Amino acid sequence: MIVACWQATSHCGNPSAPLDRIAEVAGRAAAAGAELLVTPELSATGYPRALADVDSVAEPADGPTARAMADIAATANIAIAYGWPEWKRDGVRNSVALVGSDGSTLAVYNKVHLYGHRERAAFVPGDEAVVQARVGDVTVGLLVCFDVEFPEPVRAHAVAGTDLLVVPTALESPWDMVADTVVPTRAFESQLYLCYANWAGPEGDGHFCGRSRIVGPDGRGEPAGGSGEELLLADVDHERLRAARAVTPYLRDRRPDLYRDLL
């Protein structure tokens, strides 16, 4: 399965722009042969706008944004992972949804590890570690940004059978080393594919560092995205997964009987 990773730049505060841009990119990704498009964290609103106006932009999982994304996916005939502030009765979640190429909702994941005081002021954390769905013959797992910086949820996905871990993010400088070092390490130590889709460029007082990438289960991948908008493509190959797990058998050689109590 070919996966497309969209590194996006700011939509300059235009509320209609995110969905229009996702529709355009979905068409390009599908034309390139991709079956799945991964977009950055809170891509349906933009990350800063979601934090600044969370009460006005939050929607339930079956709201107008979800219906629009279903139409986009079905029109382009491609599965899409997108983020938005999800309204729930107990608070707003930083969520990512996976919608199938027929427009059906396959999975919704709520970010578990919230980063910094701004996120903790805007959102309540999720309470489900492993959320998966099938896209074609690939088991796709979902995390969001800061989640991937913890080894435990990534390993939990690997043990649960995730082939491709999708991680929408909003990583700012000077934390480039997360994209350059931590993300490849997570893919390598758990022998899975990892698609890390970031924003790029200035936004308010910050600067999103780009560096999006699709990493294979051997920790290697194509060169990372640069500092602007890009669409990266890679093939999720089951044979490469099997080979990586045979050569570096971390999953097989674990000793959870010794450290289960520590977790």
mmCIF file of C-alpha atoms in Angstrom:
data_model
loop_
_atom_site.group_PDB
_atom_site.id
_atom_site.type_symbol
_atom_site.label_atom_id
_atom_site.label_comp_id
_atom_site.label_asym_id
_atom_site.label_seq_id
_atom_site.Cartn_x
_atom_site.Cartn_y
_atom_site.Cartn_z
ATOM 1 C CA MET A 1 0.000 0.000 0.000
ATOM 2 C CA ILE A 2 1.287 3.454 -0.875
ATOM 3 C CA VAL A 3 0.866 6.054 1.855
ATOM 4 C CA ALA A 4 1.065 9.807 1.254
ATOM 5 C CA CYS A 5 2.325 12.167 3.972
ATOM 6 C CA TRP A 6 1.269 15.800 3.555
ATOM 7 C CA GLN A 7 3.485 18.452 5.093
ATOM 8 C CA ALA A 8 1.273 21.544 5.084
ATOM 9 C CA THR A 9 1.870 25.250 5.563
ATOM 10 C CA SER A 10 -0.455 27.715 7.278
ATOM 11 C CA HIS A 11 -3.883 28.409 5.799
ATOM 12 C CA CYS A 12 -3.581 32.043 6.968
ATOM 13 C CA GLY A 13 -6.686 31.966 9.140
ATOM 14 C CA ASN A 14 -9.207 31.344 6.343
ATOM 15 C CA PRO A 15 -11.793 28.974 7.898
ATOM 16 C CA SER A 16 -12.716 27.384 4.553
ATOM 17 C CA ALA A 17 -9.132 26.870 3.380
ATOM 18 C CA PRO A 18 -8.162 23.704 5.303
ATOM 19 C CA LEU A 19 -10.849 21.472 3.791
ATOM 20 C CA ASP A 20 -10.343 22.949 0.312
ATOM 21 C CA ARG A 21 -6.631 22.263 0.545
ATOM 22 C CA ILE A 22 -7.123 18.747 1.889
ATOM 23 C CA ALA A 23 -9.464 18.016 -1.039
ATOM 24 C CA GLU A 24 -6.851 19.238 -3.521
ATOM 25 C CA VAL A 25 -4.042 17.238 -1.892
ATOM 26 C CA ALA A 26 -6.226 14.123 -1.630
ATOM 27 C CA GLY A 27 -6.768 14.261 -5.380
ATOM 28 C CA ARG A 28 -3.034 14.581 -6.024
ATOM 29 C CA ALA A 29 -2.186 11.761 -3.626
ATOM 30 C CA ALA A 30 -4.764 9.436 -5.196
ATOM 31 C CA ALA A 31 -3.481 10.272 -8.694
ATOM 32 C CA ALA A 32 -0.001 9.257 -7.499
ATOM 33 C CA GLY A 33 -1.346 5.850 -6.467
ATOM 34 C CA ALA A 34 -1.699 6.396 -2.723
ATOM 35 C CA GLU A 35 -4.427 4.574 -0.808
ATOM 36 C CA LEU A 36 -4.003 6.645 2.377
ATOM 37 C CA LEU A 37 -3.314 10.353 2.937
ATOM 38 C CA VAL A 38 -1.990 11.467 6.329
ATOM 39 C CA THR A 39 -2.393 15.150 7.255
ATOM 40 C CA PRO A 40 -0.882 17.161 10.161
ATOM 41 C CA GLU A 41 -2.259 17.589 13.669
ATOM 42 C CA LEU A 42 -5.610 19.408 13.764
ATOM 43 C CA SER A 43 -5.459 19.756 9.986
ATOM 44 C CA ALA A 44 -9.158 20.539 9.590
ATOM 45 C CA THR A 45 -8.807 23.786 11.549
ATOM 46 C CA GLY A 46 -5.111 24.526 11.819
ATOM 47 C CA TYR A 47 -3.247 23.938 15.075
ATOM 48 C CA PRO A 48 -3.069 27.522 16.459
ATOM 49 C CA ARG A 49 -6.693 28.288 15.598
ATOM 50 C CA ALA A 50 -7.855 25.133 17.358
ATOM 51 C CA LEU A 51 -6.108 26.179 20.571
ATOM 52 C CA ALA A 52 -7.162 29.824 20.363
ATOM 53 C CA ASP A 53 -10.830 29.243 19.436
ATOM 54 C CA VAL A 54 -11.406 25.728 20.696
ATOM 55 C CA ASP A 55 -14.950 26.331 21.916
ATOM 56 C CA SER A 56 -16.090 27.777 18.598
ATOM 57 C CA VAL A 57 -14.398 25.246 16.297
ATOM 58 C CA ALA A 58 -14.989 22.018 18.261
ATOM 59 C CA GLU A 59 -17.421 19.585 16.643
ATOM 60 C CA PRO A 60 -18.699 16.106 17.473
ATOM 61 C CA ALA A 61 -17.353 13.101 15.608
ATOM 62 C CA ASP A 62 -20.336 13.174 13.245
ATOM 63 C CA GLY A 63 -20.365 16.948 12.706
ATOM 64 C CA PRO A 64 -20.052 19.059 9.527
ATOM 65 C CA THR A 65 -16.289 18.556 9.254
ATOM 66 C CA ALA A 66 -16.667 14.783 9.422
ATOM 67 C CA ARG A 67 -19.318 14.855 6.694
ATOM 68 C CA ALA A 68 -17.153 17.100 4.505
ATOM 69 C CA MET A 69 -14.131 14.835 4.982
ATOM 70 C CA ALA A 70 -16.215 11.791 4.104
ATOM 71 C CA ASP A 71 -17.180 13.459 0.826
ATOM 72 C CA ILE A 72 -13.566 14.405 0.106
ATOM 73 C CA ALA A 73 -12.331 10.848 0.720
ATOM 74 C CA ALA A 74 -15.083 9.270 -1.380
ATOM 75 C CA THR A 75 -14.620 11.744 -4.238
ATOM 76 C CA ALA A 76 -10.866 11.194 -4.369
ATOM 77 C CA ASN A 77 -11.207 7.461 -3.590
ATOM 78 C CA ILE A 78 -8.557 7.584 -0.880
ATOM 79 C CA ALA A 79 -8.516 6.995 2.879
ATOM 80 C CA ILE A 80 -7.606 10.089 4.901
ATOM 81 C CA ALA A 81 -6.308 10.669 8.433
ATOM 82 C CA TYR A 82 -7.234 14.170 9.597
ATOM 83 C CA GLY A 83 -7.383 16.009 12.899
ATOM 84 C CA TRP A 84 -9.926 18.323 14.521
ATOM 85 C CA PRO A 85 -11.061 19.412 18.009
ATOM 86 C CA GLU A 86 -13.684 16.821 18.939
ATOM 87 C CA TRP A 87 -16.528 17.976 21.183
ATOM 88 C CA LYS A 88 -17.582 15.508 23.850
ATOM 89 C CA ARG A 89 -19.780 16.024 26.876
ATOM 90 C CA ASP A 90 -16.840 15.859 29.259
ATOM 91 C CA GLY A 91 -14.652 18.252 27.254
ATOM 92 C CA VAL A 92 -12.932 18.767 23.932
ATOM 93 C CA ARG A 93 -10.421 16.203 22.665
ATOM 94 C CA ASN A 94 -7.496 16.648 20.295
ATOM 95 C CA SER A 95 -8.603 13.950 17.884
ATOM 96 C CA VAL A 96 -7.595 12.256 14.660
ATOM 97 C CA ALA A 97 -10.080 10.366 12.515
ATOM 98 C CA LEU A 98 -9.371 7.780 9.865
ATOM 99 C CA VAL A 99 -11.991 7.839 7.122
ATOM 100 C CA GLY A 100 -12.079 5.173 4.420
ATOM 101 C CA SER A 101 -12.041 5.685 0.673
ATOM 102 C CA ASP A 102 -15.802 5.101 0.677
ATOM 103 C CA GLY A 103 -16.332 7.909 3.190
ATOM 104 C CA SER A 104 -16.973 5.661 6.183
ATOM 105 C CA THR A 105 -15.358 6.463 9.541
ATOM 106 C CA LEU A 106 -12.925 3.662 10.353
ATOM 107 C CA ALA A 107 -11.500 4.922 13.649
ATOM 108 C CA VAL A 108 -11.221 7.951 15.930
ATOM 109 C CA TYR A 109 -8.366 8.441 18.392
ATOM 110 C CA ASN A 110 -8.110 11.063 21.157
ATOM 111 C CA LYS A 111 -4.614 12.334 21.971
ATOM 112 C CA VAL A 112 -3.499 10.833 25.280
ATOM 113 C CA HIS A 113 -0.405 12.904 26.086
ATOM 114 C CA LEU A 114 -1.202 16.624 25.952
ATOM 115 C CA TYR A 115 1.769 18.938 25.466
ATOM 116 C CA GLY A 116 2.202 22.115 27.478
ATOM 117 C CA HIS A 117 -0.196 24.395 29.304
ATOM 118 C CA ARG A 118 -1.994 25.590 26.153
ATOM 119 C CA GLU A 119 -3.074 22.073 25.154
ATOM 120 C CA ARG A 120 -4.012 21.163 28.712
ATOM 121 C CA ALA A 121 -6.124 24.316 28.918
ATOM 122 C CA ALA A 122 -7.924 23.540 25.650
ATOM 123 C CA PHE A 123 -8.351 19.761 25.753
ATOM 124 C CA VAL A 124 -8.976 16.809 28.015
ATOM 125 C CA PRO A 125 -6.769 13.765 27.380
ATOM 126 C CA GLY A 126 -7.983 10.576 25.794
ATOM 127 C CA ASP A 127 -7.995 7.292 27.686
ATOM 128 C CA GLU A 128 -7.521 4.651 24.982
ATOM 129 C CA ALA A 129 -3.937 3.748 24.082
ATOM 130 C CA VAL A 130 -4.345 1.598 20.966
ATOM 131 C CA VAL A 131 -6.800 2.506 18.218
ATOM 132 C CA GLN A 132 -6.492 0.642 14.900
ATOM 133 C CA ALA A 133 -8.301 0.040 11.622
ATOM 134 C CA ARG A 134 -7.636 -1.785 8.369
ATOM 135 C CA VAL A 135 -6.879 0.087 5.156
ATOM 136 C CA GLY A 136 -6.543 -2.478 2.404
ATOM 137 C CA ASP A 137 -4.256 -5.183 3.771
ATOM 138 C CA VAL A 138 -2.523 -2.867 6.257
ATOM 139 C CA THR A 139 -3.338 -2.473 9.951
ATOM 140 C CA VAL A 140 -3.148 1.258 10.627
ATOM 141 C CA GLY A 141 -2.694 2.635 14.144
ATOM 142 C CA LEU A 142 -3.241 6.204 15.319
ATOM 143 C CA LEU A 143 -1.274 8.475 17.669
ATOM 144 C CA VAL A 144 -0.910 12.272 17.787
ATOM 145 C CA CYS A 145 2.298 14.322 18.096
ATOM 146 C CA PHE A 146 3.604 14.157 21.699
ATOM 147 C CA ASP A 147 2.274 10.590 22.038
ATOM 148 C CA VAL A 148 5.066 9.219 19.831
ATOM 149 C CA GLU A 149 7.730 10.638 22.126
ATOM 150 C CA PHE A 150 6.772 7.993 24.694
ATOM 151 C CA PRO A 151 8.015 4.490 23.817
ATOM 152 C CA GLU A 152 5.160 2.712 25.593
ATOM 153 C CA PRO A 153 2.248 3.534 23.226
ATOM 154 C CA VAL A 154 4.359 2.776 20.154
ATOM 155 C CA ARG A 155 5.386 -0.602 21.559
ATOM 156 C CA ALA A 156 1.771 -1.274 22.531
ATOM 157 C CA HIS A 157 0.794 -0.714 18.899
ATOM 158 C CA ALA A 158 3.507 -3.065 17.683
ATOM 159 C CA VAL A 159 2.413 -5.807 20.085
ATOM 160 C CA ALA A 160 -1.201 -5.290 18.983
ATOM 161 C CA GLY A 161 -0.247 -5.833 15.337
ATOM 162 C CA THR A 162 -0.034 -2.317 13.902
ATOM 163 C CA ASP A 163 1.826 -2.297 10.580
ATOM 164 C CA LEU A 164 1.708 1.452 9.922
ATOM 165 C CA LEU A 165 1.574 3.965 12.766
ATOM 166 C CA VAL A 166 0.080 7.289 11.658
ATOM 167 C CA VAL A 167 1.212 10.312 13.693
ATOM 168 C CA PRO A 168 -0.167 13.758 12.761
ATOM 169 C CA THR A 169 1.956 16.375 14.531
ATOM 170 C CA ALA A 170 2.573 20.077 15.095
ATOM 171 C CA LEU A 171 6.265 20.053 15.978
ATOM 172 C CA GLU A 172 7.991 23.422 16.360
ATOM 173 C CA SER A 173 11.649 24.367 16.337
ATOM 174 C CA PRO A 174 13.931 23.892 18.217
ATOM 175 C CA TRP A 175 12.603 20.341 18.679
ATOM 176 C CA ASP A 176 13.698 19.139 15.228
ATOM 177 C CA MET A 177 15.568 16.239 16.841
ATOM 178 C CA VAL A 178 12.233 14.599 17.629
ATOM 179 C CA ALA A 179 11.574 14.219 13.902
ATOM 180 C CA ASP A 180 15.195 13.448 13.044
ATOM 181 C CA THR A 181 16.091 11.066 15.876
ATOM 182 C CA VAL A 182 13.149 10.000 18.046
ATOM 183 C CA VAL A 183 10.737 9.104 15.226
ATOM 184 C CA PRO A 184 13.180 6.806 13.330
ATOM 185 C CA THR A 185 14.131 5.213 16.655
ATOM 186 C CA ARG A 186 10.489 4.483 17.484
ATOM 187 C CA ALA A 187 9.985 2.803 14.099
ATOM 188 C CA PHE A 188 13.178 0.770 14.498
ATOM 189 C CA GLU A 189 12.685 -0.384 18.076
ATOM 190 C CA SER A 190 9.131 -1.557 17.398
ATOM 191 C CA GLN A 191 9.610 -2.714 13.778
ATOM 192 C CA LEU A 192 6.721 -0.875 12.197
ATOM 193 C CA TYR A 193 6.198 1.807 9.573
ATOM 194 C CA LEU A 194 5.698 5.291 10.951
ATOM 195 C CA CYS A 195 4.210 8.231 9.057
ATOM 196 C CA TYR A 196 4.929 11.543 10.812
ATOM 197 C CA ALA A 197 3.042 14.451 9.182
ATOM 198 C CA ASN A 198 3.981 17.938 10.390
ATOM 199 C CA TRP A 199 3.165 21.554 9.642
ATOM 200 C CA ALA A 200 5.892 23.784 8.193
ATOM 201 C CA GLY A 201 6.712 27.472 8.423
ATOM 202 C CA PRO A 202 5.936 30.392 10.751
ATOM 203 C CA GLU A 203 2.701 30.586 12.685
ATOM 204 C CA GLY A 204 2.202 33.323 15.263
ATOM 205 C CA ASP A 205 5.183 33.421 17.612
ATOM 206 C CA GLY A 206 6.317 29.920 16.662
ATOM 207 C CA HIS A 207 7.821 28.135 13.708
ATOM 208 C CA PHE A 208 6.770 24.636 12.660
ATOM 209 C CA CYS A 209 9.908 22.778 11.652
ATOM 210 C CA GLY A 210 8.573 20.505 8.904
ATOM 211 C CA ARG A 211 10.817 17.422 8.797
ATOM 212 C CA SER A 212 7.840 15.162 8.025
ATOM 213 C CA ARG A 213 8.835 11.631 7.125
ATOM 214 C CA ILE A 214 7.749 8.068 6.461
ATOM 215 C CA VAL A 215 10.096 5.662 8.232
ATOM 216 C CA GLY A 216 10.354 1.938 7.631
ATOM 217 C CA PRO A 217 10.586 -0.812 10.281
ATOM 218 C CA ASP A 218 14.376 -0.797 9.929
ATOM 219 C CA GLY A 219 14.504 2.860 10.969
ATOM 220 C CA ARG A 220 15.249 4.012 7.450
ATOM 221 C CA GLY A 221 13.117 6.096 5.109
ATOM 222 C CA GLU A 222 13.121 8.579 2.352
ATOM 223 C CA PRO A 223 14.693 11.996 3.082
ATOM 224 C CA ALA A 224 12.590 14.103 5.430
ATOM 225 C CA GLY A 225 10.479 16.974 4.225
ATOM 226 C CA GLY A 226 12.121 20.374 4.166
ATOM 227 C CA SER A 227 10.790 23.705 5.345
ATOM 228 C CA GLY A 228 7.849 24.108 2.952
ATOM 229 C CA GLU A 229 4.788 22.287 1.709
ATOM 230 C CA GLU A 230 5.472 18.767 0.411
ATOM 231 C CA LEU A 231 3.745 15.489 -0.372
ATOM 232 C CA LEU A 232 5.859 12.465 0.501
ATOM 233 C CA LEU A 233 5.056 8.953 -0.749
ATOM 234 C CA ALA A 234 6.220 5.528 0.410
ATOM 235 C CA ASP A 235 5.193 1.903 0.035
ATOM 236 C CA VAL A 236 4.180 -0.106 3.094
ATOM 237 C CA ASP A 237 5.716 -3.486 2.280
ATOM 238 C CA HIS A 238 4.786 -6.547 4.352
ATOM 239 C CA GLU A 239 7.964 -8.354 3.295
ATOM 240 C CA ARG A 240 10.071 -5.486 4.639
ATOM 241 C CA LEU A 241 8.159 -5.733 7.920
ATOM 242 C CA ARG A 242 8.850 -9.471 8.168
ATOM 243 C CA ALA A 243 12.524 -9.009 7.322
ATOM 244 C CA ALA A 244 13.029 -6.250 9.895
ATOM 245 C CA ARG A 245 11.373 -8.291 12.629
ATOM 246 C CA ALA A 246 13.519 -11.318 11.774
ATOM 247 C CA VAL A 247 16.825 -9.434 11.759
ATOM 248 C CA THR A 248 16.166 -7.375 14.904
ATOM 249 C CA PRO A 249 13.758 -9.482 16.997
ATOM 250 C CA TYR A 250 12.890 -6.974 19.714
ATOM 251 C CA LEU A 251 9.233 -8.013 19.736
ATOM 252 C CA ARG A 252 9.986 -11.726 19.923
ATOM 253 C CA ASP A 253 12.740 -11.436 22.534
ATOM 254 C CA ARG A 254 10.952 -9.177 25.002
ATOM 255 C CA ARG A 255 10.748 -10.372 28.628
ATOM 256 C CA PRO A 256 7.514 -8.800 29.876
ATOM 257 C CA ASP A 257 7.437 -11.305 32.732
ATOM 258 C CA LEU A 258 10.371 -9.373 34.235
ATOM 259 C CA TYR A 259 9.126 -5.825 33.840
ATOM 260 C CA ARG A 260 5.351 -5.999 33.613
ATOM 261 C CA ASP A 261 5.015 -4.632 37.164
ATOM 262 C CA LEU A 262 7.115 -1.606 36.208
ATOM 263 C CA LEU A 263 4.535 -0.629 33.594
#
